[in-house]
mmCIF file of C-alpha atoms in Angstrom:
data_model
loop_
_atom_site.group_PDB
_atom_site.id
_atom_site.type_symbol
_atom_site.label_atom_id
_atom_site.label_comp_id
_atom_site.label_asym_id
_atom_site.label_seq_id
_atom_site.Cartn_x
_atom_site.Cartn_y
_atom_site.Cartn_z
ATOM 1 C CA MET A 2 0.070 -0.103 0.002
ATOM 2 C CA GLU A 3 1.214 3.193 -0.856
ATOM 3 C CA VAL A 4 1.341 6.100 1.811
ATOM 4 C CA ARG A 5 1.100 9.527 0.549
ATOM 5 C CA MET A 6 1.748 12.762 2.836
ATOM 6 C CA GLY A 7 -0.964 14.256 4.501
ATOM 7 C CA GLU A 8 -3.182 11.188 4.403
ATOM 8 C CA VAL A 9 -5.707 10.652 7.379
ATOM 9 C CA LEU A 10 -5.745 7.668 9.496
ATOM 10 C CA GLN A 11 -9.056 7.017 10.827
ATOM 11 C CA PHE A 12 -9.422 5.149 14.114
ATOM 12 C CA TRP A 13 -12.273 4.266 16.067
ATOM 13 C CA LYS A 14 -12.806 5.481 19.345
ATOM 14 C CA ARG A 15 -12.621 1.836 21.025
ATOM 15 C CA TYR A 16 -14.879 2.638 24.137
ATOM 16 C CA GLU A 17 -18.387 2.101 24.637
ATOM 17 C CA GLU A 18 -20.539 4.913 26.364
ATOM 18 C CA ILE A 19 -23.391 4.338 29.191
ATOM 19 C CA LYS A 20 -25.814 6.913 29.427
ATOM 20 C CA VAL A 21 -26.785 7.755 33.011
ATOM 21 C CA GLN A 22 -30.136 9.197 33.561
ATOM 22 C CA ASP A 23 -32.161 10.116 36.628
ATOM 23 C CA GLU A 24 -35.579 8.617 37.413
ATOM 24 C CA ASP A 25 -37.490 11.165 35.315
ATOM 25 C CA GLY A 26 -35.175 10.094 32.434
ATOM 26 C CA LYS A 27 -32.985 13.155 32.569
ATOM 27 C CA GLU A 28 -29.379 12.642 31.501
ATOM 28 C CA ILE A 29 -26.995 13.135 34.327
ATOM 29 C CA THR A 30 -23.981 12.185 32.695
ATOM 30 C CA THR A 31 -22.097 9.456 30.497
ATOM 31 C CA LEU A 32 -19.878 6.924 31.559
ATOM 32 C CA ARG A 33 -16.948 5.687 28.997
ATOM 33 C CA ILE A 34 -15.758 2.062 29.315
ATOM 34 C CA ASN A 35 -12.662 1.667 27.392
ATOM 35 C CA THR A 36 -13.311 -2.159 26.254
ATOM 36 C CA SER A 37 -10.380 -2.529 23.855
ATOM 37 C CA ASP A 38 -8.150 -1.986 27.013
ATOM 38 C CA ALA A 39 -7.087 -5.448 27.991
ATOM 39 C CA GLY A 40 -7.118 -4.594 31.594
ATOM 40 C CA THR A 41 -10.617 -3.108 31.979
ATOM 41 C CA ALA A 42 -12.430 -6.301 33.160
ATOM 42 C CA THR A 43 -9.779 -7.003 35.661
ATOM 43 C CA ARG A 44 -9.654 -3.440 36.794
ATOM 44 C CA PHE A 45 -13.604 -3.595 37.321
ATOM 45 C CA ARG A 46 -13.372 -7.001 39.151
ATOM 46 C CA ASN A 47 -10.506 -5.679 41.239
ATOM 47 C CA VAL A 48 -12.427 -2.560 42.010
ATOM 48 C CA ILE A 49 -15.641 -4.644 43.460
ATOM 49 C CA LYS A 50 -13.417 -6.610 45.368
ATOM 50 C CA LYS A 51 -11.537 -3.515 46.948
ATOM 51 C CA ILE A 52 -14.805 -2.146 47.810
ATOM 52 C CA GLN A 53 -16.137 -5.322 49.306
ATOM 53 C CA ALA A 54 -13.225 -5.489 51.507
ATOM 54 C CA LYS A 55 -13.203 -1.769 52.649
ATOM 55 C CA GLU A 56 -17.093 -2.499 53.676
ATOM 56 C CA LYS A 57 -16.179 -5.370 55.528
ATOM 57 C CA ALA A 58 -13.256 -3.824 57.369
ATOM 58 C CA PHE A 59 -15.509 -0.571 57.841
ATOM 59 C CA HIS A 60 -18.248 -2.250 59.730
ATOM 60 C CA ALA A 61 -15.680 -4.261 61.735
ATOM 61 C CA GLN A 62 -14.153 -1.102 62.836
ATOM 62 C CA ALA A 63 -17.461 0.730 63.359
ATOM 63 C CA ASN A 64 -19.022 -1.853 65.378
ATOM 64 C CA ALA A 65 -15.939 -2.009 67.595
ATOM 65 C CA MET A 66 -16.022 1.734 68.065
ATOM 66 C CA GLN A 67 -20.003 1.432 68.858
ATOM 67 C CA GLY A 68 -19.227 -1.095 71.149
ATOM 68 C CA LYS A 69 -17.061 1.312 73.325
ATOM 69 C CA LEU A 70 -19.772 4.034 73.327
ATOM 70 C CA PRO A 71 -21.783 5.106 76.688
ATOM 71 C CA GLU A 72 -25.216 3.357 76.949
ATOM 72 C CA ASN A 73 -26.973 6.308 75.772
ATOM 73 C CA PRO A 74 -24.317 8.427 73.887
ATOM 74 C CA GLU A 75 -24.444 12.059 72.816
ATOM 75 C CA ILE A 76 -23.622 13.145 69.433
ATOM 76 C CA ASP A 77 -20.198 14.077 70.410
ATOM 77 C CA ASP A 78 -19.691 10.678 71.575
ATOM 78 C CA MET A 79 -20.495 9.178 68.166
ATOM 79 C CA MET A 80 -18.776 11.603 66.155
ATOM 80 C CA PRO A 81 -15.571 9.447 65.763
ATOM 81 C CA VAL A 82 -17.891 6.598 64.197
ATOM 82 C CA PHE A 83 -19.596 9.292 61.819
ATOM 83 C CA ASP A 84 -16.010 10.617 60.953
ATOM 84 C CA LEU A 85 -14.954 7.284 60.290
ATOM 85 C CA HIS A 86 -18.154 6.459 57.937
ATOM 86 C CA LEU A 87 -17.290 9.751 56.242
ATOM 87 C CA GLN A 88 -13.766 8.720 55.354
ATOM 88 C CA HIS A 89 -15.177 5.523 54.369
ATOM 89 C CA CYS A 90 -17.779 6.874 51.884
ATOM 90 C CA LYS A 91 -14.968 9.304 50.466
ATOM 91 C CA ASP A 92 -12.610 6.332 49.799
ATOM 92 C CA LEU A 93 -15.396 4.541 48.013
ATOM 93 C CA GLY A 94 -15.880 7.339 45.804
ATOM 94 C CA GLN A 95 -12.099 7.394 45.021
ATOM 95 C CA ASP A 96 -12.395 3.699 43.952
ATOM 96 C CA ILE A 97 -15.442 4.547 41.467
ATOM 97 C CA ASP A 98 -13.452 7.289 40.014
ATOM 98 C CA GLU A 99 -10.407 5.181 39.876
ATOM 99 C CA MET A 100 -12.495 2.939 37.492
ATOM 100 C CA PHE A 101 -14.777 5.108 35.539
ATOM 101 C CA GLY A 102 -12.719 8.336 35.437
ATOM 102 C CA ALA A 103 -11.908 11.136 37.619
ATOM 103 C CA GLY A 104 -14.939 13.104 38.523
ATOM 104 C CA THR A 105 -17.443 10.097 37.880
ATOM 105 C CA VAL A 106 -19.161 10.159 41.348
ATOM 106 C CA GLU A 107 -19.341 14.124 41.340
ATOM 107 C CA ARG A 108 -21.180 14.170 38.093
ATOM 108 C CA MET A 109 -23.378 11.199 38.702
ATOM 109 C CA THR A 110 -24.481 13.154 42.071
ATOM 110 C CA ALA A 111 -25.069 16.312 40.307
ATOM 111 C CA PRO A 112 -28.747 16.542 41.209
ATOM 112 C CA ASN A 113 -27.800 16.027 44.758
ATOM 113 C CA ARG A 114 -25.333 18.443 45.019
ATOM 114 C CA GLU A 115 -27.465 21.106 43.791
ATOM 115 C CA ILE A 116 -29.485 20.781 47.326
ATOM 116 C CA ASN A 117 -26.021 20.122 49.148
ATOM 117 C CA PRO A 118 -22.668 21.053 47.347
ATOM 118 C CA ASP A 119 -20.886 19.136 49.944
ATOM 119 C CA PHE A 120 -23.081 15.849 49.086
ATOM 120 C CA ILE A 121 -20.964 12.534 49.800
ATOM 121 C CA PRO A 122 -22.628 9.380 48.616
ATOM 122 C CA ASP A 123 -23.474 7.089 51.517
ATOM 123 C CA GLU A 124 -22.522 3.158 51.114
ATOM 124 C CA THR A 125 -25.876 2.323 49.972
ATOM 125 C CA TRP A 126 -25.534 4.800 46.750
ATOM 126 C CA TYR A 127 -22.263 2.789 45.956
ATOM 127 C CA ALA A 128 -24.019 -0.408 46.282
ATOM 128 C CA ASP A 129 -26.818 0.724 44.205
ATOM 129 C CA PHE A 130 -24.411 1.765 41.397
ATOM 130 C CA ILE A 131 -22.324 -1.448 41.411
ATOM 131 C CA GLU A 132 -25.733 -3.561 41.472
ATOM 132 C CA MET A 133 -26.965 -1.351 38.263
ATOM 133 C CA VAL A 134 -23.666 -1.195 36.211
ATOM 134 C CA THR A 135 -22.407 -4.810 36.964
ATOM 135 C CA PRO A 136 -24.825 -6.418 34.382
ATOM 136 C CA VAL A 137 -23.943 -3.516 31.835
ATOM 137 C CA MET A 138 -20.407 -3.864 32.120
ATOM 138 C CA GLU A 139 -20.518 -7.962 31.867
ATOM 139 C CA LYS A 140 -22.490 -7.284 28.923
ATOM 140 C CA LEU A 141 -20.042 -4.823 27.335
ATOM 141 C CA PHE A 142 -17.056 -7.344 28.098
ATOM 142 C CA ASN A 143 -19.057 -10.155 26.688
ATOM 143 C CA ALA A 144 -19.780 -8.128 23.227
ATOM 144 C CA HIS A 145 -16.126 -7.324 23.029
ATOM 145 C CA PHE A 146 -14.909 -10.489 23.475
ATOM 146 C CA GLU A 147 -17.370 -12.092 20.772
ATOM 147 C CA ALA A 148 -16.130 -9.222 18.613
ATOM 148 C CA VAL A 149 -12.437 -10.180 18.917
ATOM 149 C CA LYS A 150 -13.309 -13.884 18.565
ATOM 150 C CA LYS A 151 -15.221 -13.155 15.283
ATOM 151 C CA LYS A 152 -12.596 -10.747 13.764
ATOM 152 C CA TYR A 153 -9.727 -12.903 14.542
ATOM 153 C CA GLY A 154 -11.412 -16.288 14.487
ATOM 154 C CA THR A 155 -10.362 -17.389 18.125
ATOM 155 C CA LYS A 156 -12.194 -20.187 19.578
#
């Protein structure tokens, strides 16, 4: 093939997009999943495992702290547990951003941030997100695998 100066090489984007909407159907953001990155599926699995391990460790530590509280604790007595919970939720956000790109959690919680600019999702938000995105990710990984298999004839 002859290559001439000034020719354009077109290369497809090699990522898939997942539109994220609120319950009213209003688009909040778009997640981009780099399916052509050989490490995407492994990273996704590892992020889920990391989140599960953090959840377990958090609950163990929080339960231990709560066990040391007075019988009728006041808010000041509970602040160390609340602070631990807050840090735990921030850490979960970093894990999601690590997988889906910086600012993902902030974009996805934009409607909540309209009410409270300092909004930090709790662990139920992250659990719901993982529960919703996992089947979509599996579908993308399977489609990519099938496309590669078809293109290169792997069995």
